[in-house]
PDB file of C-alpha atoms in Angstrom:
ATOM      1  CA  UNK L 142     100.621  92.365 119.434  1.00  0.00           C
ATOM      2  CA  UNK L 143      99.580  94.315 122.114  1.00  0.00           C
ATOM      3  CA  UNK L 144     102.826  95.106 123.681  1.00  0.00           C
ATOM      4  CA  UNK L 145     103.484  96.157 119.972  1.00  0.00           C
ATOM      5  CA  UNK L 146     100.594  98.860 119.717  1.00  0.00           C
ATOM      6  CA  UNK L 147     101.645  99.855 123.494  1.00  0.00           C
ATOM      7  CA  UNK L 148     105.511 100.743 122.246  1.00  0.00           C
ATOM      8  CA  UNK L 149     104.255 102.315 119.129  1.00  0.00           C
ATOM      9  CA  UNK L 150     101.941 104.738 121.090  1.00  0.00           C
ATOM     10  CA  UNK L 151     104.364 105.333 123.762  1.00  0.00           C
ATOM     11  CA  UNK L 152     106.698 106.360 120.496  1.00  0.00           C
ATOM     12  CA  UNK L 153     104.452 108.425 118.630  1.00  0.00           C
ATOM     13  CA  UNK L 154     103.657 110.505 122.275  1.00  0.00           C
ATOM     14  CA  UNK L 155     107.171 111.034 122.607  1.00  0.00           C
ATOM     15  CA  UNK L 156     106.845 112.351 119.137  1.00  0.00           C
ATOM     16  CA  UNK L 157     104.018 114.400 119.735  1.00  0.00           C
ATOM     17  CA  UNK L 158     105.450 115.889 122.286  1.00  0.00           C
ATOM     18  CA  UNK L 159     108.513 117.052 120.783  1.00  0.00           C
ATOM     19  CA  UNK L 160     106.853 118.340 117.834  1.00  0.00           C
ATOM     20  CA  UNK L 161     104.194 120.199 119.575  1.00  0.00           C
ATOM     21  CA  UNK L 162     106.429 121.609 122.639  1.00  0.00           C
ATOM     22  CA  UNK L 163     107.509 125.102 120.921  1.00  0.00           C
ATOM     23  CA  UNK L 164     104.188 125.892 120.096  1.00  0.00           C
ATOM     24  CA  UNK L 165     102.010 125.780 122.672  1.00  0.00           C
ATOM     25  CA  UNK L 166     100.420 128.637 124.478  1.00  0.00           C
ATOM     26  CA  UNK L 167      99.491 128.052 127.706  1.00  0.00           C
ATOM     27  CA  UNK L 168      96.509 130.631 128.534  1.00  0.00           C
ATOM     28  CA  UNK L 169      97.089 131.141 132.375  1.00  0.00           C
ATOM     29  CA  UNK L 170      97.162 134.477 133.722  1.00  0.00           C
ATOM     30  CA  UNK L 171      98.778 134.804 137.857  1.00  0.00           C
ATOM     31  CA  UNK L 172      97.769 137.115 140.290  1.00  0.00           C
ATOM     32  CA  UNK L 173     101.194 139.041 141.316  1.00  0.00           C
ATOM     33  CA  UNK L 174     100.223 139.305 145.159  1.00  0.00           C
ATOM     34  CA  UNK L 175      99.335 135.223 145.720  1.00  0.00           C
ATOM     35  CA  UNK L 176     101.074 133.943 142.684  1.00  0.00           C
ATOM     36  CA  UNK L 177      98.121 131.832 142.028  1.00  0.00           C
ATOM     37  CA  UNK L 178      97.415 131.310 138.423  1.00  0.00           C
ATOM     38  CA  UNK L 179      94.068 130.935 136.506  1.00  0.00           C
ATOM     39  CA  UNK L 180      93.302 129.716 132.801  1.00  0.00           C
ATOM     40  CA  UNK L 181      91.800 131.747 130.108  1.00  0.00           C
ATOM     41  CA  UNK L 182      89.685 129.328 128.845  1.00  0.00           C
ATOM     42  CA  UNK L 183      89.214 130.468 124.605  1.00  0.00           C
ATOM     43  CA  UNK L 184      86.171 131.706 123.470  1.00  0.00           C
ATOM     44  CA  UNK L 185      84.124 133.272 120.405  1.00  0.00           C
ATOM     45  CA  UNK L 186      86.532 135.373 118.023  1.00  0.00           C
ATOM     46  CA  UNK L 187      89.571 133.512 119.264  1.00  0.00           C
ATOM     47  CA  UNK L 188      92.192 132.110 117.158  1.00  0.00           C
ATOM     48  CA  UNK L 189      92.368 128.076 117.690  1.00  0.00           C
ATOM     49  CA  UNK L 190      95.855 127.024 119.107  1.00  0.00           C
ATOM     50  CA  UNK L 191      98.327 126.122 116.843  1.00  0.00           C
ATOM     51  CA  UNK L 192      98.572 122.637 118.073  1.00  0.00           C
ATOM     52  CA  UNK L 193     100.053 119.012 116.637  1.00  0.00           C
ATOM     53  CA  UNK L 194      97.197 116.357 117.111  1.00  0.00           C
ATOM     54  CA  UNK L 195      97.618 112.741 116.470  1.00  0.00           C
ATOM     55  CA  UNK L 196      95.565 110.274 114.685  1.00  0.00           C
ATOM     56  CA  UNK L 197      95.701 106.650 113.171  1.00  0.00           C
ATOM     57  CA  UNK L 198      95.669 106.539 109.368  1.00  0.00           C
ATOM     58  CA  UNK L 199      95.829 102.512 107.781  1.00  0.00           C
ATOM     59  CA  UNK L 200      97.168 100.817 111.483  1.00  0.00           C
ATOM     60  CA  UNK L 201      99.684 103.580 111.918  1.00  0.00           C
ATOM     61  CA  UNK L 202     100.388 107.027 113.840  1.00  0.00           C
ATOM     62  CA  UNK L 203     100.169 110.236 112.007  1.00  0.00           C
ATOM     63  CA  UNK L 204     100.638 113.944 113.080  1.00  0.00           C
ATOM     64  CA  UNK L 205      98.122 116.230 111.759  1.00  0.00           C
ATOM     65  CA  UNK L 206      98.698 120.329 112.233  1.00  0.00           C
ATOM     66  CA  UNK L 207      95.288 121.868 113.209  1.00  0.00           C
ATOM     67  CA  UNK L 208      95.468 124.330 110.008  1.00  0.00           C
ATOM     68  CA  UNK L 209      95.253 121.450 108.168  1.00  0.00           C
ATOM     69  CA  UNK L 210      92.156 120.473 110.117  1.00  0.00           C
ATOM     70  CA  UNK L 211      90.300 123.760 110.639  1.00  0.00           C
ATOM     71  CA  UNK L 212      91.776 126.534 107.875  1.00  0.00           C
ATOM     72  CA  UNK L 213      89.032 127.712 105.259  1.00  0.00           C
ATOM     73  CA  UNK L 214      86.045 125.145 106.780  1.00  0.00           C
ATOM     74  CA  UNK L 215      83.333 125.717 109.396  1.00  0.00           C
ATOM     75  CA  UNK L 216      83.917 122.765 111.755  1.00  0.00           C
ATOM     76  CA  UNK L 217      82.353 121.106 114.981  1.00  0.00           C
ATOM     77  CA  UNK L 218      85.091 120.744 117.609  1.00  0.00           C
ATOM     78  CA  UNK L 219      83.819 118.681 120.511  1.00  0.00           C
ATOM     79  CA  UNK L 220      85.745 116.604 123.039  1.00  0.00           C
ATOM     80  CA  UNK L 221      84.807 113.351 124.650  1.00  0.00           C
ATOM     81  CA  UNK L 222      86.070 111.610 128.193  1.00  0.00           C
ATOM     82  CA  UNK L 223      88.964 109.185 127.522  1.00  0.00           C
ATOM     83  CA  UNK L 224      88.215 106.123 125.536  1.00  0.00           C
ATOM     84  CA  UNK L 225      85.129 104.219 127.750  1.00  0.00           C
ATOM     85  CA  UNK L 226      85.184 106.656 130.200  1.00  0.00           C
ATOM     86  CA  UNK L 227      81.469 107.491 131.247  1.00  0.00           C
ATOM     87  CA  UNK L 228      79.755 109.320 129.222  1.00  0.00           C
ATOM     88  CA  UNK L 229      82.241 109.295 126.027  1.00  0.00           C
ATOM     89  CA  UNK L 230      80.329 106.418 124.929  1.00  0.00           C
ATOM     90  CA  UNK L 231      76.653 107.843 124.768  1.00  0.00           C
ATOM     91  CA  UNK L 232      78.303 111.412 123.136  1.00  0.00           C
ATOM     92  CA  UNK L 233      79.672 110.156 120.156  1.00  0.00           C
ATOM     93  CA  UNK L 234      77.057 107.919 119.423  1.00  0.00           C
ATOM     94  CA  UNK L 235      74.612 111.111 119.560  1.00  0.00           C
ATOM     95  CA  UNK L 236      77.183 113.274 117.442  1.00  0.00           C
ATOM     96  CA  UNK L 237      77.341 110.839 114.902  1.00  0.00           C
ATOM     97  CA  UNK L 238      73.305 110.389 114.525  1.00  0.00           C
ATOM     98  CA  UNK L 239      72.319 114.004 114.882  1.00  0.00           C
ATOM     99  CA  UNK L 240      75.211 116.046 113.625  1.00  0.00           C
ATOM    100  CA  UNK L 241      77.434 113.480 111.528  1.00  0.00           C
ATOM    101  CA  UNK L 242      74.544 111.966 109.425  1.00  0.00           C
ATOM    102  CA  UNK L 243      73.272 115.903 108.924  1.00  0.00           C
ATOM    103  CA  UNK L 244      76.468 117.796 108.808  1.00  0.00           C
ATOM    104  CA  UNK L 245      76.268 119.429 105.350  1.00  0.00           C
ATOM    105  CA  UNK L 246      72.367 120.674 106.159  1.00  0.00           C
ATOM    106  CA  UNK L 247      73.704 122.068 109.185  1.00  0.00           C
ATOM    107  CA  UNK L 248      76.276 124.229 107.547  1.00  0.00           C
ATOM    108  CA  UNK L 249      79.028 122.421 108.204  1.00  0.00           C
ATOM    109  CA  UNK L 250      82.348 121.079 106.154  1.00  0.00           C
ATOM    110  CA  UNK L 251      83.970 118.810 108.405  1.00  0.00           C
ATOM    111  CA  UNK L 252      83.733 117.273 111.887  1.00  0.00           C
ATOM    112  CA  UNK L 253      86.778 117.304 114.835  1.00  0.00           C
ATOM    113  CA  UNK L 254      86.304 115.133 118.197  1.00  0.00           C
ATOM    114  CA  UNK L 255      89.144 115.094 120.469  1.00  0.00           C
ATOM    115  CA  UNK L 256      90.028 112.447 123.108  1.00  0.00           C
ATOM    116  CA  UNK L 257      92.590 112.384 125.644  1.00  0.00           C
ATOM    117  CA  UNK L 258      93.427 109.004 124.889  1.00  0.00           C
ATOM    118  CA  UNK L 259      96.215 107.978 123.052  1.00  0.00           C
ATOM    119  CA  UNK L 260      95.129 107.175 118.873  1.00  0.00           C
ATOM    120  CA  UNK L 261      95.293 103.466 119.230  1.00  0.00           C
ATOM    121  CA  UNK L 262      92.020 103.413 122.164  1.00  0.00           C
ATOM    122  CA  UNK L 263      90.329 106.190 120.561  1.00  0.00           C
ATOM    123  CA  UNK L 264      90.530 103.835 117.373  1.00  0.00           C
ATOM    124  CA  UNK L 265      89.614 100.975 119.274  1.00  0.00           C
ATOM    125  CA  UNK L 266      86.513 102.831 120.700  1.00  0.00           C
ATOM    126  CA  UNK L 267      85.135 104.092 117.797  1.00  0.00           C
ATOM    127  CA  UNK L 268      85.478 100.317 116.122  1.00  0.00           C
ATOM    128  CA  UNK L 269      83.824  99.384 118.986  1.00  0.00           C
ATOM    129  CA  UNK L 270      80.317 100.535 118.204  1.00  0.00           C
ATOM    130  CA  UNK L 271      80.338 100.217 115.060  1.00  0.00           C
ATOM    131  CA  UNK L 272      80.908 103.382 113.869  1.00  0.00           C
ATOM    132  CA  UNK L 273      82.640 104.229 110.529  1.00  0.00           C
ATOM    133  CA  UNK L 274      82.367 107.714 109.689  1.00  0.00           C
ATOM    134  CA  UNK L 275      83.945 108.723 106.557  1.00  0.00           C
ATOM    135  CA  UNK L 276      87.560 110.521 106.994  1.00  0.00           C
ATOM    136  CA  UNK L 277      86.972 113.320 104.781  1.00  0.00           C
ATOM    137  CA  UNK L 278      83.977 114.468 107.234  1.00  0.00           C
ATOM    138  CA  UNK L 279      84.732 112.746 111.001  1.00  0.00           C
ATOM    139  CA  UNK L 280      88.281 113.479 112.020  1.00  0.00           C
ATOM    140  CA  UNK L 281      89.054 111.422 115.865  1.00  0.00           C
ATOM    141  CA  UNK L 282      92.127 113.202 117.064  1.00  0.00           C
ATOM    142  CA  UNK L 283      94.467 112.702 120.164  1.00  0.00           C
ATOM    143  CA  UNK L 284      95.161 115.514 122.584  1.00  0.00           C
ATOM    144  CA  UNK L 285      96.814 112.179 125.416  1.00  0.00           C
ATOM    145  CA  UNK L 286      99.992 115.231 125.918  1.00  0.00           C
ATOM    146  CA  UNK L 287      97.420 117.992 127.225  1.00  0.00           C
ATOM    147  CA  UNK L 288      99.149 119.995 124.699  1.00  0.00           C
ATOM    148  CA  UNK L 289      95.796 121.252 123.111  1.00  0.00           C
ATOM    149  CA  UNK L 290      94.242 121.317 126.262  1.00  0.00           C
ATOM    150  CA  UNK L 291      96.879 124.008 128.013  1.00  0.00           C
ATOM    151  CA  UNK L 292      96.633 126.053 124.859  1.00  0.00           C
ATOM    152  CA  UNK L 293      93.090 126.405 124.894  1.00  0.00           C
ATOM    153  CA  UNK L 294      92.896 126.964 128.661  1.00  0.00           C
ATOM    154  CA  UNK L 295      90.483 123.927 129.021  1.00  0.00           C
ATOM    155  CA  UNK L 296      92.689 121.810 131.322  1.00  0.00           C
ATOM    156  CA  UNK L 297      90.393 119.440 133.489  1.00  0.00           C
ATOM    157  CA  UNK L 298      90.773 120.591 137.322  1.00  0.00           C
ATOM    158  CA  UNK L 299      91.971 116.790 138.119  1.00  0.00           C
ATOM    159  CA  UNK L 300      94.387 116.450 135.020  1.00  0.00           C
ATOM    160  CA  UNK L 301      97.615 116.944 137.301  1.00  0.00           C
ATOM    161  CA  UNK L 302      96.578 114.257 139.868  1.00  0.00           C
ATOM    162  CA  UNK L 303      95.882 112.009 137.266  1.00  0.00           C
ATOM    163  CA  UNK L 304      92.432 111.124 138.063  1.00  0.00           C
ATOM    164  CA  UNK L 305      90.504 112.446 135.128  1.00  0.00           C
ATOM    165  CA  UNK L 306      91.166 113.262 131.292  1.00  0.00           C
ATOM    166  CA  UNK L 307      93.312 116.183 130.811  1.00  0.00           C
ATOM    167  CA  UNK L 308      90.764 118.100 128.684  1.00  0.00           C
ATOM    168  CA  UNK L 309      87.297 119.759 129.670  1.00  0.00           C
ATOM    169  CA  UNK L 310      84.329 118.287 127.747  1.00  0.00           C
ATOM    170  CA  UNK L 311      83.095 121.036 125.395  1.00  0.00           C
ATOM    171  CA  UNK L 312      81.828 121.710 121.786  1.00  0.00           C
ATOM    172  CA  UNK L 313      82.792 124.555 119.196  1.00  0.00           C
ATOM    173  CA  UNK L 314      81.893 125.693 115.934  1.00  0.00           C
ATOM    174  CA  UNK L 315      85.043 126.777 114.094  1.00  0.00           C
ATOM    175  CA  UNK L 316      85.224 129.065 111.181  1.00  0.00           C
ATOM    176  CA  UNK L 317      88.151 129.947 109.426  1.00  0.00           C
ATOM    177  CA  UNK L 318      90.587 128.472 112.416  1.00  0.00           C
ATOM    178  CA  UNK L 319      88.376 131.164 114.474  1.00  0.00           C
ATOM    179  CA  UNK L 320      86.308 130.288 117.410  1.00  0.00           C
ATOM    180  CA  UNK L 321      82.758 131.204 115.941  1.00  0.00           C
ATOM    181  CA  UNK L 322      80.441 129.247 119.013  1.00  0.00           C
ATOM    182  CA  UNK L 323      81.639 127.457 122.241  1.00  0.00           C
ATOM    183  CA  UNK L 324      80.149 125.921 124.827  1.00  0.00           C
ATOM    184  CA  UNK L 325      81.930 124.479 127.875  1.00  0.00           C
ATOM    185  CA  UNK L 326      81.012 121.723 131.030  1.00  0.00           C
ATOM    186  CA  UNK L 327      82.469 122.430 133.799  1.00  0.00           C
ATOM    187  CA  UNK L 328      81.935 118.782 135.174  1.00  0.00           C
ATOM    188  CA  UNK L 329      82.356 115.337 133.977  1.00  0.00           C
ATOM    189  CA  UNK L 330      79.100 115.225 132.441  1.00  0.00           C
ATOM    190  CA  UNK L 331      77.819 116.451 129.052  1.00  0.00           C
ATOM    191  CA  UNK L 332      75.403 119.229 129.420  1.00  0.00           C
ATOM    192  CA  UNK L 333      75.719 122.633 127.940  1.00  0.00           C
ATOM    193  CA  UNK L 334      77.770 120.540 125.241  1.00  0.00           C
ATOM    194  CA  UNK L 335      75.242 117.648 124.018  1.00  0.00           C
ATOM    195  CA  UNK L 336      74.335 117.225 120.187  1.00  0.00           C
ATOM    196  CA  UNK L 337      71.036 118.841 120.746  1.00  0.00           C
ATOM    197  CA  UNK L 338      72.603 122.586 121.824  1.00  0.00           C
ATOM    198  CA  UNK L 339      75.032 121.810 118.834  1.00  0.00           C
ATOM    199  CA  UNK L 340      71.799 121.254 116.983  1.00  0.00           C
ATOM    200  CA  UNK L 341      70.075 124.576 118.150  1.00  0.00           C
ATOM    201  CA  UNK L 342      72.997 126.773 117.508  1.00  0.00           C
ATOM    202  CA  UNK L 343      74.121 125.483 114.438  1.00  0.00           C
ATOM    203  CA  UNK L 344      70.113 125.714 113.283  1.00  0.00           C
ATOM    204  CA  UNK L 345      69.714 129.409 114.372  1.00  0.00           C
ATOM    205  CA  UNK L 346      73.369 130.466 112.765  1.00  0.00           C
ATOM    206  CA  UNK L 347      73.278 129.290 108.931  1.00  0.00           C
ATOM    207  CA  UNK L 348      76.356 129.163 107.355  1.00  0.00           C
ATOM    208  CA  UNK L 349      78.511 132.705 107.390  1.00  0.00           C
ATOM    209  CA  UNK L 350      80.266 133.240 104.234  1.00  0.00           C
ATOM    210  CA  UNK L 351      84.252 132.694 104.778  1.00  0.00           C
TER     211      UNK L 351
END
């Protein structure tokens, strides 16, 4: 069974991939004299990516277009670590009890974490504490390609060696498909991008009519 659920995410990457490969943006600009390139990460008035995430629905992969996630809603976007990496554990645990369980109060529609593991361990991780929240609010998509991540300019430092997830931990308020808050770490640790800033901003911004 579990060489099974290995083959069928190995598939439905391959599938990602393909289906996400002509639309990507990757936000790098290069200095002309050294060559060296930099990434633009996104920020407040941007446009989200138009990127193909992938999530398990009923045991089985589907693609999901981010429109369909983030057009006419105010949404939190946050990322984790990788499925039990440090860290990813104690985040979504705090998301779920101080922004999940209030999202409506806090102005929000609908919920977005990311994980750069493939939809099968992010499944597996959220099942492992216990956590159900419901689909029409918590959405747990998988960004395992780095295809979001490029787009966005929020590639992790370490993500071509291989040593680290591929996407920077961070947390965003999206409006409309645009960028309305975001916050960014810069390490491997949640800090600028715990529940309680999410909580502050989201507290001191009421709900902007779409």
């Amino acid at each position: 069974m579990h060489a099974l659920h290995m083959l069928m995410a190995a598939v439905a990457l391959a599938t990602l991939v393909a289906a996400a490969y002509s639309e990507t943006v990757h936000r790098y600009e290069q200095n002309c004299e050294t060559g060296e390139g930099t990434q633009i990460p996104v920020s407040a008035g941007d446009e989200l990516p138009l990127t193909t995430f992938s999530t398990l629905h009923m045991g089985k992969i589907k693609l999901v277009r981010s429109p369909r996630l983030f057009a006419r809603k105010r949404v939190l976007l946050f990322s984790v670590a990788a499925a039990y990496e440090p860290g990813a554990d104690v985040q979504f645990k705090d998301m779920v009890r101080q922004v999940y369980h209030n999202y409506d109060d806090l102005g929000l529609d609908a919920i977005v974490m990311v994980m750069a593991s493939d939809p099968f361990a992010n499944n597996a991780f959220t099942r492992h504490h216990h956590e159900a929240p419901h689909p029409e609010v918590w959405t747990t998509v998988s960004d395992a390609n780095g295809v979001f991540a490029r787009g966005a300019g929020l590639v992790c430092p370490h993500f071509e060696e291989g040593a680290k997830s591929g996407l920077h931990l961070f947390a965003a308020v999206v409006n409309n498909n645009v960028i309305e808050w975001i916050t960014v770490d810069h390490g491997h640790q949640h800090v600028n991008s715990r529940p309680e800033m999410v909580v502050d901003y989201l507290r001191s911004h009421p709900r902007p009519a779409l």
